[in-house]
XYZ file of N, CA and C in Angstrom:
831
model
N 2.830 -85.782 5.222
C 2.437 -86.752 4.308
C 1.472 -86.379 3.253
N 1.934 -86.421 1.909
C 1.115 -86.006 0.811
C -0.005 -86.916 0.593
N -0.815 -86.526 -0.349
C -2.160 -87.493 -0.694
C -1.611 -88.806 -1.323
N -0.679 -88.765 -2.198
C -0.105 -90.081 -2.859
C 0.309 -91.007 -1.754
N 1.322 -90.435 -0.949
C 1.886 -91.363 0.118
C 0.921 -91.967 1.073
N -0.180 -90.948 1.337
C -1.161 -91.432 2.388
C -2.110 -92.690 1.581
N -2.339 -92.600 0.254
C -3.170 -93.519 -0.398
C -2.301 -94.812 -0.464
N -1.008 -94.633 -0.686
C -0.199 -95.709 -0.799
C -0.360 -96.600 0.548
N -0.184 -95.816 1.572
C 0.052 -96.449 3.080
C -1.307 -96.993 3.421
N -2.264 -96.485 2.934
C -3.788 -97.139 3.124
C -3.900 -98.396 2.348
N -3.336 -98.411 1.113
C -3.397 -99.557 0.348
C -2.656 -100.585 0.943
N -1.484 -100.292 1.558
C -0.655 -101.323 2.006
C -1.239 -101.860 3.298
N -1.856 -101.040 4.169
C -2.468 -101.623 5.294
C -3.566 -102.395 4.902
N -4.312 -102.040 3.881
C -5.393 -102.809 3.486
C -5.048 -104.303 3.074
N -3.963 -104.339 2.169
C -3.359 -105.482 1.650
C -2.831 -106.346 2.815
N -2.185 -105.657 3.784
C -1.700 -106.533 4.977
C -2.868 -107.184 5.777
N -3.901 -106.430 5.874
C -5.114 -107.004 6.586
C -5.706 -108.153 5.817
N -5.777 -107.891 4.478
C -6.371 -109.034 3.757
C -5.407 -110.311 3.783
N -4.149 -110.063 3.750
C -3.247 -111.173 3.909
C -3.383 -111.958 5.133
N -3.405 -111.130 6.263
C -3.663 -111.655 7.618
C -4.814 -112.532 7.565
N -6.094 -112.018 7.219
C -7.129 -112.716 7.324
C -7.120 -114.003 6.441
N -6.417 -114.009 5.343
C -6.238 -115.136 4.639
C -5.453 -116.290 5.333
N -4.379 -115.781 5.893
C -3.664 -116.823 6.832
C -4.467 -117.432 7.925
N -5.252 -116.407 8.539
C -6.082 -117.078 9.739
C -7.033 -117.949 9.147
N -7.724 -117.693 7.925
C -8.646 -118.486 7.533
C -7.993 -119.835 6.984
N -6.903 -119.891 6.384
C -6.128 -120.985 6.075
C -5.633 -121.839 7.288
N -5.384 -121.027 8.403
C -5.076 -121.937 9.597
C -6.230 -122.680 10.225
N -7.391 -121.995 10.021
C -8.523 -122.696 10.570
C -9.193 -123.767 9.633
N -9.019 -123.420 8.240
C -9.774 -124.479 7.598
C -8.834 -125.585 7.048
N -7.488 -125.557 7.034
C -6.642 -126.608 6.514
C -6.711 -127.799 7.275
N -6.619 -127.599 8.673
C -6.869 -128.962 9.549
C -8.054 -129.734 9.174
N -9.246 -128.927 8.983
C -10.544 -129.589 8.619
C -10.433 -130.377 7.225
N -9.846 -129.675 6.369
C -9.770 -130.362 4.938
C -8.871 -131.557 5.174
N -7.654 -131.494 5.831
C -6.942 -132.617 6.113
C -7.653 -133.635 6.705
N -8.502 -133.362 7.719
C -9.123 -134.419 8.322
C -10.283 -135.326 7.415
N -10.931 -134.413 6.642
C -11.871 -134.935 5.642
C -11.264 -135.938 4.647
N -10.093 -135.413 4.182
C -9.357 -136.394 3.211
C -8.885 -137.499 3.892
N -8.450 -137.442 5.034
C -7.876 -138.735 5.647
C -9.202 -139.620 6.124
N -10.416 -138.985 6.339
C -11.650 -139.903 6.585
C -11.934 -140.780 5.449
N -11.604 -140.301 4.173
C -11.934 -141.133 3.153
C -10.693 -141.744 2.428
N -9.710 -141.818 3.197
C -8.451 -142.418 2.701
C -8.574 -144.007 2.657
N -8.400 -144.529 1.435
C -8.560 -146.068 1.304
C -7.356 -146.835 1.943
N -6.321 -146.369 2.171
C -5.252 -147.052 2.646
C -5.614 -147.566 4.296
N -4.949 -148.379 4.631
C -5.182 -148.938 6.086
C -4.080 -148.290 6.911
N -3.305 -147.366 6.698
C -2.349 -146.724 7.530
C -2.424 -145.301 7.229
N -1.732 -144.448 8.233
C -1.633 -143.032 8.133
C -0.519 -142.674 7.216
N -0.782 -142.356 5.898
C 0.302 -142.068 4.819
C 0.274 -140.535 4.442
N 1.154 -140.317 3.427
C 1.177 -138.976 3.107
C 0.176 -138.678 2.332
N -0.308 -137.276 2.278
C -1.418 -136.601 1.464
C -0.806 -136.229 0.005
N -1.840 -136.356 -0.929
C -3.167 -136.751 -0.907
C -3.214 -138.222 -1.054
N -4.362 -138.860 -0.428
C -4.499 -140.381 -0.593
C -4.519 -140.899 -2.049
N -3.970 -141.989 -2.375
C -4.023 -142.438 -3.771
C -5.480 -142.948 -4.079
N -6.247 -143.355 -3.258
C -7.736 -143.670 -3.488
C -8.509 -143.417 -2.259
N -9.742 -143.218 -2.618
C -10.699 -142.841 -1.554
C -11.821 -143.939 -1.250
N -12.340 -144.156 -0.181
C -13.273 -145.312 0.221
C -13.930 -144.838 1.478
N -14.969 -145.684 1.766
C -15.788 -145.385 3.078
C -15.490 -146.449 4.134
N -14.129 -147.047 4.049
C -13.877 -148.079 5.038
C -13.918 -147.706 6.339
N -13.334 -146.434 6.715
C -13.245 -146.012 8.047
C -14.672 -145.598 8.637
N -15.582 -145.250 7.766
C -16.973 -144.960 8.186
C -17.554 -146.311 8.502
N -17.351 -147.279 7.686
C -17.854 -148.627 7.900
C -17.330 -149.213 9.178
N -16.208 -148.975 9.439
C -15.461 -149.601 10.553
C -16.055 -148.750 12.000
N -16.199 -147.511 11.703
C -16.850 -146.736 12.804
C -18.135 -147.118 13.274
N -18.892 -147.417 12.355
C -20.393 -147.811 12.619
C -20.424 -149.232 13.091
N -19.531 -150.089 12.868
C -19.307 -151.416 13.044
C -18.855 -151.755 14.652
N -18.108 -150.609 15.220
C -17.590 -150.821 16.605
C -18.876 -150.517 17.691
N -19.220 -151.656 18.346
C -20.291 -151.559 19.254
C -19.985 -150.511 20.349
N -18.837 -150.309 20.807
C -18.712 -149.338 21.909
C -18.770 -147.835 21.436
N -18.541 -147.603 20.171
C -18.637 -146.304 19.595
C -20.213 -145.971 19.364
N -20.963 -146.983 18.914
C -22.271 -146.906 18.885
C -22.992 -146.663 20.248
N -22.369 -147.397 21.236
C -22.927 -147.084 22.742
C -22.587 -145.679 23.128
N -21.474 -145.413 22.864
C -21.024 -144.063 23.299
C -21.928 -142.999 22.592
N -22.193 -143.190 21.127
C -22.942 -142.185 20.537
C -24.407 -142.132 20.940
N -24.980 -143.214 21.321
C -26.317 -143.296 21.879
C -26.305 -142.430 23.273
N -25.374 -142.755 23.961
C -25.351 -141.982 25.407
C -25.108 -140.672 25.185
N -24.256 -140.237 24.190
C -24.104 -138.750 23.950
C -25.243 -138.099 23.543
N -26.083 -138.681 22.578
C -27.357 -137.942 22.184
C -28.251 -137.853 23.249
N -28.486 -138.933 24.009
C -29.466 -138.996 25.189
C -29.057 -137.871 26.065
N -27.560 -137.770 26.333
C -27.250 -136.729 27.425
C -27.428 -135.375 26.839
N -27.005 -135.098 25.625
C -27.188 -133.910 24.904
C -28.591 -133.409 24.889
N -29.566 -134.144 24.463
C -30.889 -133.781 24.338
C -31.528 -133.494 25.756
N -31.255 -134.383 26.733
C -31.836 -134.041 28.284
C -31.065 -132.683 28.761
N -29.742 -132.585 28.492
C -29.068 -131.445 28.876
C -29.694 -130.149 28.178
N -29.997 -130.308 26.903
C -30.571 -129.125 26.253
C -31.880 -128.586 26.956
N -32.743 -129.638 27.066
C -34.061 -129.287 27.621
C -33.995 -128.848 29.097
N -33.161 -129.382 29.942
C -32.962 -128.913 31.259
C -32.348 -127.401 31.194
N -31.403 -127.216 30.409
C -30.563 -125.849 30.158
C -31.747 -124.811 29.880
N -32.492 -125.039 28.870
C -33.620 -124.140 28.497
C -34.556 -123.774 29.483
N -34.978 -124.784 30.341
C -36.027 -124.606 31.334
C -35.420 -123.780 32.534
N -34.164 -124.387 33.036
C -33.539 -123.673 34.201
C -32.902 -122.356 33.842
N -32.283 -122.557 32.582
C -31.459 -121.170 32.218
C -32.473 -120.111 32.003
N -33.515 -120.291 31.227
C -34.538 -119.179 30.998
C -35.096 -118.794 32.250
N -35.528 -119.664 33.241
C -36.130 -119.119 34.489
C -35.154 -118.263 35.352
N -33.798 -118.918 35.300
C -32.720 -118.075 35.899
C -32.523 -116.681 35.386
N -32.442 -116.794 33.961
C -32.202 -115.448 33.295
C -33.422 -114.456 33.632
N -34.594 -114.858 33.515
C -35.689 -114.077 33.870
C -35.661 -113.461 35.399
N -35.287 -114.354 36.291
C -35.124 -113.919 37.640
C -33.985 -112.844 37.778
N -32.928 -113.224 37.392
C -31.816 -112.168 37.266
C -32.233 -110.841 36.658
N -32.925 -110.846 35.604
C -33.252 -109.567 34.970
C -34.160 -108.911 35.743
N -35.131 -109.544 36.488
C -36.204 -108.836 37.097
C -35.846 -108.295 38.562
N -35.017 -109.290 39.174
C -34.735 -109.024 40.510
C -33.522 -107.941 40.772
N -33.663 -107.347 41.843
C -32.695 -106.110 42.370
C -32.210 -106.585 43.768
N -32.350 -107.768 44.058
C -31.817 -108.141 45.500
C -30.316 -108.095 45.564
N -29.777 -108.215 46.833
C -28.583 -108.052 47.308
C -27.999 -109.520 46.901
N -26.780 -109.444 46.212
C -26.042 -110.706 45.867
C -26.508 -110.986 44.475
N -27.226 -110.191 43.670
C -27.491 -110.689 42.404
C -26.324 -110.714 41.451
N -25.293 -109.906 41.614
C -24.174 -109.852 40.879
C -23.329 -111.201 41.086
N -23.356 -111.635 42.453
C -22.610 -112.739 42.811
C -23.341 -113.874 42.160
N -24.573 -113.952 42.269
C -25.348 -115.058 41.703
C -25.280 -115.166 40.259
N -25.292 -114.075 39.509
C -24.951 -114.050 38.113
C -23.554 -114.681 37.741
N -22.658 -114.177 38.651
C -21.123 -114.609 38.393
C -21.094 -116.263 38.562
N -22.002 -116.693 39.563
C -21.947 -118.129 39.973
C -22.513 -118.823 38.816
N -23.572 -118.303 38.023
C -24.184 -119.159 37.003
C -23.164 -119.169 35.813
N -22.486 -118.036 35.545
C -21.572 -117.969 34.367
C -20.123 -118.464 34.620
N -19.818 -118.784 35.893
C -18.395 -119.210 36.263
C -17.937 -120.373 35.474
N -18.844 -121.469 35.103
C -18.339 -122.685 34.303
C -17.640 -122.154 33.097
N -17.827 -121.003 32.413
C -17.305 -120.630 31.266
C -15.831 -120.251 31.457
N -15.509 -119.950 32.700
C -14.036 -119.459 32.919
C -13.170 -120.580 33.751
N -14.011 -121.364 34.508
C -13.265 -122.328 35.427
C -12.854 -123.466 34.462
N -11.529 -124.068 34.592
C -11.094 -125.159 33.647
C -11.875 -126.344 33.866
N -12.165 -126.996 32.736
C -13.147 -128.078 32.701
C -12.605 -129.296 33.643
N -11.238 -129.413 33.618
C -10.740 -130.361 34.443
C -10.980 -130.332 35.759
N -11.021 -128.826 36.388
C -11.288 -128.599 37.661
C -12.678 -128.865 37.992
N -13.731 -128.540 37.080
C -14.987 -128.758 37.107
C -15.333 -130.306 37.346
N -14.764 -131.052 36.286
C -15.006 -132.521 36.361
C -14.591 -133.132 37.801
N -13.360 -132.807 38.255
C -12.828 -133.418 39.402
C -13.732 -133.082 40.501
N -14.094 -131.793 40.579
C -14.898 -131.231 41.803
C -16.215 -131.936 41.697
N -16.794 -132.161 40.600
C -18.205 -132.897 40.384
C -18.023 -134.309 40.879
N -16.855 -134.924 40.409
C -16.697 -136.328 40.872
C -16.724 -136.414 42.415
N -15.862 -135.659 42.967
C -15.867 -135.661 44.376
C -17.211 -135.400 45.063
N -17.806 -134.232 44.524
C -19.112 -133.915 45.108
C -20.263 -135.030 44.989
N -20.393 -135.555 43.708
C -21.496 -136.526 43.388
C -21.081 -137.745 44.177
N -19.913 -138.169 44.315
C -19.559 -139.296 45.159
C -19.988 -139.371 46.400
N -19.566 -137.960 46.931
C -19.947 -137.775 48.377
C -21.444 -137.864 48.749
N -22.292 -137.408 47.795
C -23.834 -137.421 48.251
C -24.363 -138.772 47.716
N -23.628 -139.564 47.261
C -23.976 -140.967 46.916
C -24.460 -141.229 45.550
N -24.266 -140.310 44.424
C -24.679 -140.516 43.193
C -23.594 -141.391 42.413
N -23.785 -142.665 42.288
C -22.785 -143.495 41.552
C -23.183 -143.777 40.074
N -24.437 -143.613 39.782
C -24.822 -143.811 38.400
C -24.108 -142.943 37.317
N -23.410 -143.674 36.445
C -22.631 -142.930 35.403
C -23.573 -141.876 34.596
N -24.901 -142.238 34.092
C -25.651 -141.443 33.349
C -26.100 -140.309 34.045
N -26.521 -140.373 35.360
C -26.830 -139.276 36.003
C -25.567 -138.395 36.370
N -24.481 -138.818 36.567
C -23.363 -137.931 36.836
C -23.016 -137.283 35.554
N -23.068 -137.929 34.318
C -22.821 -137.344 33.195
C -23.718 -136.047 33.005
N -25.111 -136.414 33.085
C -26.165 -135.378 33.091
C -25.880 -134.232 33.810
N -25.501 -134.346 35.224
C -25.223 -133.274 36.160
C -23.898 -132.496 35.443
N -22.922 -133.213 35.191
C -21.871 -132.493 34.555
C -22.048 -131.558 33.455
N -22.744 -132.079 32.445
C -23.047 -131.385 31.163
C -23.983 -130.307 31.500
N -25.042 -130.497 32.479
C -25.871 -129.279 32.654
C -24.971 -128.270 33.270
N -24.147 -128.493 34.285
C -23.244 -127.443 34.892
C -22.474 -126.760 33.828
N -21.775 -127.538 32.945
C -20.882 -126.770 31.868
C -21.484 -126.077 30.767
N -22.883 -126.381 30.603
C -23.661 -125.842 29.416
C -24.711 -124.817 29.797
N -25.108 -124.809 31.082
C -26.115 -123.833 31.592
C -25.691 -122.397 31.249
N -24.550 -122.035 31.519
C -24.174 -120.502 31.236
C -24.449 -120.248 29.807
N -24.477 -120.979 28.829
C -24.738 -120.393 27.497
C -26.179 -120.000 27.256
N -27.098 -120.759 27.951
C -28.455 -120.471 27.893
C -28.699 -119.082 28.787
N -28.155 -119.068 29.841
C -28.331 -117.983 30.718
C -27.866 -116.711 30.147
N -26.685 -116.722 29.425
C -26.005 -115.581 28.833
C -26.865 -115.105 27.464
N -27.163 -116.102 26.852
C -28.002 -115.607 25.551
C -29.324 -114.935 25.883
N -30.074 -115.650 26.854
C -31.517 -115.203 27.334
C -31.397 -113.731 28.023
N -30.223 -113.708 28.889
C -30.065 -112.402 29.465
C -29.788 -111.350 28.333
N -29.039 -111.675 27.366
C -28.830 -110.773 26.227
C -30.029 -110.345 25.601
N -31.026 -111.286 25.398
C -32.218 -110.829 24.828
C -33.179 -110.193 25.659
N -33.184 -110.373 27.010
C -33.828 -109.626 27.941
C -33.461 -108.170 28.173
N -32.123 -108.196 28.123
C -31.705 -106.702 28.356
C -32.050 -105.729 27.247
N -32.108 -106.325 25.931
C -32.350 -105.211 24.863
C -33.965 -105.294 24.584
N -34.707 -105.921 25.395
C -36.062 -105.887 24.861
C -36.663 -104.431 25.392
N -37.841 -104.090 24.728
C -38.577 -102.885 25.311
C -39.424 -103.238 26.235
N -39.040 -102.749 27.559
C -40.000 -103.117 28.800
C -41.295 -102.545 28.692
N -41.463 -101.491 27.828
C -42.828 -100.839 27.683
C -43.790 -101.663 27.051
N -43.387 -102.770 26.440
C -44.450 -103.678 25.860
C -45.120 -104.575 26.932
N -44.225 -104.997 27.846
C -44.720 -105.782 29.034
C -45.651 -104.741 29.920
N -45.300 -103.636 30.026
C -45.909 -102.740 30.906
C -47.443 -102.408 30.287
N -47.335 -102.310 28.981
C -48.468 -101.886 28.206
C -49.493 -103.135 28.285
N -49.097 -104.288 28.193
C -49.839 -105.446 28.387
C -50.565 -105.519 29.775
N -49.841 -105.175 30.739
C -50.365 -105.139 32.179
C -51.244 -104.140 32.261
N -50.962 -102.954 31.718
C -51.964 -101.913 31.739
C -53.315 -102.124 31.072
N -53.160 -102.947 30.050
C -54.369 -103.396 29.302
C -55.106 -104.522 30.081
N -54.603 -104.992 31.132
C -55.292 -106.192 31.690
C -54.803 -107.478 31.844
N -53.688 -107.605 31.327
C -53.180 -108.968 31.260
C -52.420 -109.214 32.644
N -52.405 -110.461 32.884
C -51.859 -110.923 34.224
C -50.369 -111.081 33.859
N -49.649 -111.236 35.015
C -48.065 -111.371 34.849
C -47.820 -112.672 33.906
N -48.529 -113.735 34.057
C -48.113 -115.005 33.428
C -48.547 -114.597 31.907
N -49.733 -113.992 31.776
C -50.120 -113.830 30.332
C -49.084 -112.794 29.605
N -48.728 -111.750 30.451
C -47.513 -111.002 29.717
C -46.362 -111.701 29.388
N -46.015 -112.476 30.267
C -44.592 -113.450 30.160
C -44.938 -114.429 28.918
N -46.110 -115.148 28.884
C -46.189 -116.064 27.738
C -46.383 -115.228 26.261
N -47.011 -114.221 26.377
C -47.443 -113.501 25.018
C -46.615 -112.348 24.672
N -45.928 -111.798 25.537
C -45.039 -110.707 25.291
C -43.439 -111.070 25.479
N -43.011 -111.382 26.719
C -41.675 -111.753 26.978
C -41.223 -112.766 26.319
N -41.762 -114.076 26.284
C -41.264 -115.293 25.764
C -40.979 -115.208 24.195
N -41.874 -114.593 23.434
C -41.477 -114.349 21.984
C -40.390 -113.514 21.670
N -40.163 -112.615 22.696
C -39.077 -111.578 22.471
C -37.768 -112.329 22.848
N -37.524 -113.122 23.668
C -36.407 -113.899 24.057
C -36.312 -115.239 23.315
N -37.022 -115.524 22.454
C -37.077 -116.865 21.761
C -35.760 -116.952 20.918
N -35.200 -115.982 20.226
C -33.869 -116.170 19.592
C -32.894 -116.554 20.613
N -32.817 -115.776 21.758
C -31.765 -116.189 22.844
C -31.839 -117.814 23.300
N -33.146 -118.144 23.464
C -33.407 -119.478 23.913
C -32.740 -120.560 22.840
N -33.230 -120.349 21.509
C -32.765 -121.097 20.524
C -31.160 -121.176 20.324
N -30.485 -119.883 20.499
C -29.218 -119.781 20.445
C -28.497 -120.620 21.566
N -28.954 -120.413 22.779
C -28.345 -121.082 23.888
C -28.551 -122.559 23.891
N -29.799 -123.122 23.324
C -29.962 -124.386 23.266
C -29.039 -125.031 22.096
N -28.957 -124.426 21.023
C -27.981 -124.977 20.129
C -26.570 -124.968 20.665
N -26.157 -123.958 21.344
C -24.692 -123.923 22.029
C -24.713 -125.138 22.994
N -25.544 -125.296 23.829
C -25.546 -126.184 24.900
C -25.551 -127.775 24.332
N -26.407 -127.896 23.252
C -26.366 -129.158 22.583
C -24.923 -129.474 22.034
N -24.448 -128.376 21.272
C -23.152 -128.666 20.585
C -21.863 -128.930 21.705
N -21.881 -128.171 22.779
C -20.986 -128.432 23.712
C -21.174 -129.520 24.416
N -22.382 -130.057 24.657
C -22.568 -131.219 25.483
C -21.998 -132.633 24.590
N -22.406 -132.534 23.194
C -21.964 -133.528 22.478
C -20.434 -133.556 22.304
N -19.833 -132.556 22.309
C -18.452 -132.588 22.179
C -17.521 -132.570 23.370
N -17.956 -132.506 24.488
C -17.250 -132.552 25.913
C -16.465 -133.754 26.078
N -15.196 -133.603 26.446
C -14.305 -134.806 26.705
C -13.860 -134.554 28.251
N -13.459 -133.333 28.395
C -12.586 -133.119 29.781
C -13.426 -133.522 31.102
N -14.629 -132.924 31.103
C -15.714 -133.214 32.227
C -16.081 -134.805 32.245
N -16.489 -135.338 30.872
C -16.858 -136.515 30.880
C -16.003 -137.615 31.245
N -14.713 -137.379 31.131
C -13.502 -138.209 31.451
C -13.664 -138.652 32.931
N -14.169 -137.677 33.732
C -14.248 -137.860 35.146
C -15.409 -138.537 35.593
N -16.511 -138.516 34.800
C -17.834 -138.849 35.361
C -18.323 -140.166 34.576
N -17.636 -140.771 33.737
C -18.073 -141.856 33.065
C -17.771 -143.178 34.056
N -18.571 -144.333 33.725
C -18.180 -145.432 34.373
C -17.855 -146.585 33.363
N -17.651 -147.911 33.604
C -17.234 -148.613 32.637
C -18.402 -149.113 31.557
N -19.700 -148.849 31.939
C -20.728 -149.109 31.023
C -21.388 -147.886 30.661
N -21.142 -146.773 31.022
C -21.774 -145.420 30.605
C -20.641 -144.479 30.257
N -20.569 -144.121 28.872
C -19.553 -143.180 28.331
C -19.996 -142.593 27.138
N -19.545 -141.386 26.908
C -19.926 -140.729 25.778
C -19.265 -140.911 24.448
N -19.534 -140.497 23.434
C -18.793 -140.707 22.183
C -17.389 -140.289 22.114
N -17.169 -138.969 22.618
C -15.739 -138.555 22.548
C -14.948 -139.266 23.438
N -15.484 -139.702 24.586
C -14.573 -140.686 25.523
C -14.241 -142.077 24.916
N -15.305 -142.510 24.141
C -15.085 -143.770 23.252
C -13.997 -143.605 22.263
N -13.986 -142.448 21.702
C -13.040 -142.146 20.529
C -11.510 -142.008 21.074
N -11.516 -141.277 22.303
C -10.280 -141.162 22.991
C -9.770 -142.494 23.413
N -10.449 -143.363 24.108
C -10.024 -144.645 24.313
C -9.702 -145.372 23.194
N -10.353 -145.337 21.997
C -9.914 -146.047 20.655
C -8.558 -145.713 20.287
N -8.300 -144.251 20.450
C -6.948 -143.689 19.957
C -5.855 -144.290 20.827
N -6.137 -144.292 21.920
C -5.220 -144.907 23.080
C -4.853 -146.400 22.798
N -5.868 -147.153 22.438
C -5.699 -148.526 22.172
C -5.236 -148.914 20.922
N -5.762 -148.282 19.892
C -5.111 -148.661 18.438
C -5.374 -147.429 17.554
N -4.437 -146.557 17.277
C -4.678 -145.360 16.450
C -4.878 -145.705 14.924
N -6.044 -145.316 14.577
C -6.311 -145.529 13.112
C -7.124 -144.280 12.695
N -7.779 -144.223 11.317
C -8.515 -143.248 10.864
C -9.989 -143.113 11.213
N -10.318 -144.113 12.076
C -11.812 -144.067 12.333
C -12.161 -142.657 13.199
N -11.040 -142.169 13.782
C -11.207 -140.858 14.523
C -11.558 -139.667 13.555
N -10.908 -139.768 12.210
C -11.185 -139.011 11.397
C -12.484 -139.001 10.830
N -12.923 -140.322 10.659
C -14.383 -140.473 10.153
C -15.426 -139.869 11.269
N -15.183 -140.072 12.569
C -16.023 -139.627 13.541
C -15.876 -137.978 13.599
N -14.805 -137.454 13.324
C -14.565 -135.845 13.315
C -15.421 -135.481 12.068
N -15.568 -136.145 11.132
C -16.292 -135.588 9.743
C -17.769 -135.756 10.157
N -18.264 -136.791 10.919
C -19.682 -136.865 11.200
C -20.029 -135.732 12.144
N -19.053 -135.379 13.043
C -19.261 -134.259 14.105
C -19.346 -132.989 13.372
N -18.382 -132.807 12.421
C -18.529 -131.551 11.596
C -19.860 -131.386 10.920
N -20.417 -132.420 10.473
C -21.682 -132.479 9.649
C -22.813 -132.201 10.789
N -22.630 -132.547 11.965
C -23.609 -132.221 13.030
C -23.533 -130.743 13.188
N -22.260 -130.142 13.335
C -21.962 -128.886 13.689
C -22.607 -127.990 12.489
N -22.359 -128.168 11.227
C -22.937 -127.701 10.224
C -24.465 -127.606 10.146
N -25.122 -128.822 10.731
C -26.672 -128.873 10.785
C -26.977 -127.739 11.812
N -26.180 -127.784 12.946
C -26.570 -126.779 13.995
C -26.474 -125.388 13.490
N -25.453 -125.023 12.841
C -25.399 -123.687 12.141
C -26.571 -123.292 11.137
N -26.979 -124.448 10.539
C -28.139 -123.998 9.732
C -29.452 -123.737 10.645
N -29.476 -124.646 11.668
C -30.612 -124.267 12.420
C -30.600 -122.825 13.097
N -29.345 -122.401 13.492
C -29.091 -120.934 13.871
C -29.493 -120.099 13.004
N -29.088 -120.321 11.761
C -29.345 -119.422 10.693
C -30.985 -119.214 10.187
N -31.557 -120.506 10.554
C -33.011 -120.440 10.149
C -33.827 -119.881 11.243
N -33.385 -119.978 12.505
C -34.314 -119.556 13.593
C -33.797 -118.094 14.146
N -32.597 -118.026 13.877
C -32.148 -116.590 14.583
C -31.480 -115.653 13.581
N -30.526 -116.290 12.759
C -29.931 -115.523 11.653
C -28.717 -114.929 12.288
N -27.580 -115.202 11.566
C -26.100 -114.721 11.929
C -26.086 -113.209 11.957
N -26.841 -112.476 11.064
C -26.765 -110.968 11.113
C -27.255 -110.417 12.553
N -28.266 -111.055 13.096
C -28.857 -110.632 14.174
C -27.933 -111.081 15.419
N -27.409 -112.346 15.244
C -26.614 -113.057 16.430
C -25.288 -112.192 16.503
N -24.696 -111.833 15.307
C -23.393 -111.373 15.379
C -23.251 -109.606 15.227
N -24.312 -109.426 14.446
C -24.225 -107.901 14.049
C -25.162 -107.020 14.749
N -26.402 -107.324 14.850
C -27.448 -106.533 15.429
C -27.913 -106.701 16.796
N -27.479 -107.898 17.403
C -27.816 -108.226 18.844
C -28.997 -109.154 18.841
N -29.047 -110.057 20.004
C -30.152 -110.975 19.966
C -31.542 -110.471 20.202
N -31.434 -109.183 20.803
C -32.794 -108.622 21.470
C -33.735 -108.219 20.344
N -33.174 -107.945 19.121
C -33.953 -107.532 17.989
C -34.741 -108.763 17.484
N -35.757 -109.201 18.201
C -36.404 -110.480 17.627
C -37.509 -110.015 16.729
């Protein structure tokens, strides 16, 4: 192949990759744009796009539904408590797994991370049976247990990534200079894994706020989350309040992304690694 043919081949491949990326981007973004348009649709029915007029009627209806407000309040309480528990337990577990060299360490790590690969329906059904067996019937506590189980791996994984890449000589130097183990942890280790803790907390909060599959098994008639309330609303009478709720959840997701960018930075999160704090 001569030089001209090779350049044309490279240009063709480059063009094909750009076209593929554009298609993927369109596939990801188009449903979100359609949802946003429908959320502001002034019509009282699901009609063809674009809508002839825009209004906030579906947002007004969404905030006027008492059971949606109840579900939102429960979701926020569950998400905040889940995040706090995850950060405390997940950080402690990650530090123990990083420092420990005991038998069964790999098995224990796999157990902590297994909710990432086990289907949510299986986790929800298993938790329902287990919690009922040990006498936990309160819907809020069952939801909290379920959300901690499915979100804990995010904190464990991100903190482990931070611990793996840190320079252990910094901790050793602190100990040599007279610091105690706890002082070395609070003054050296904790600041180094801060980005992993923040990232795990944001992921845990977002996953908890968005979960449907596990929550469906653990709710009771008086305690349910926002996604469960929205699914119930769709089954009873389908209208565009679900689109308004989706827009609000997208706004929350955008806010969480801004938090990640502010405290961690996507360049470190995706390109350079969490450990470079």
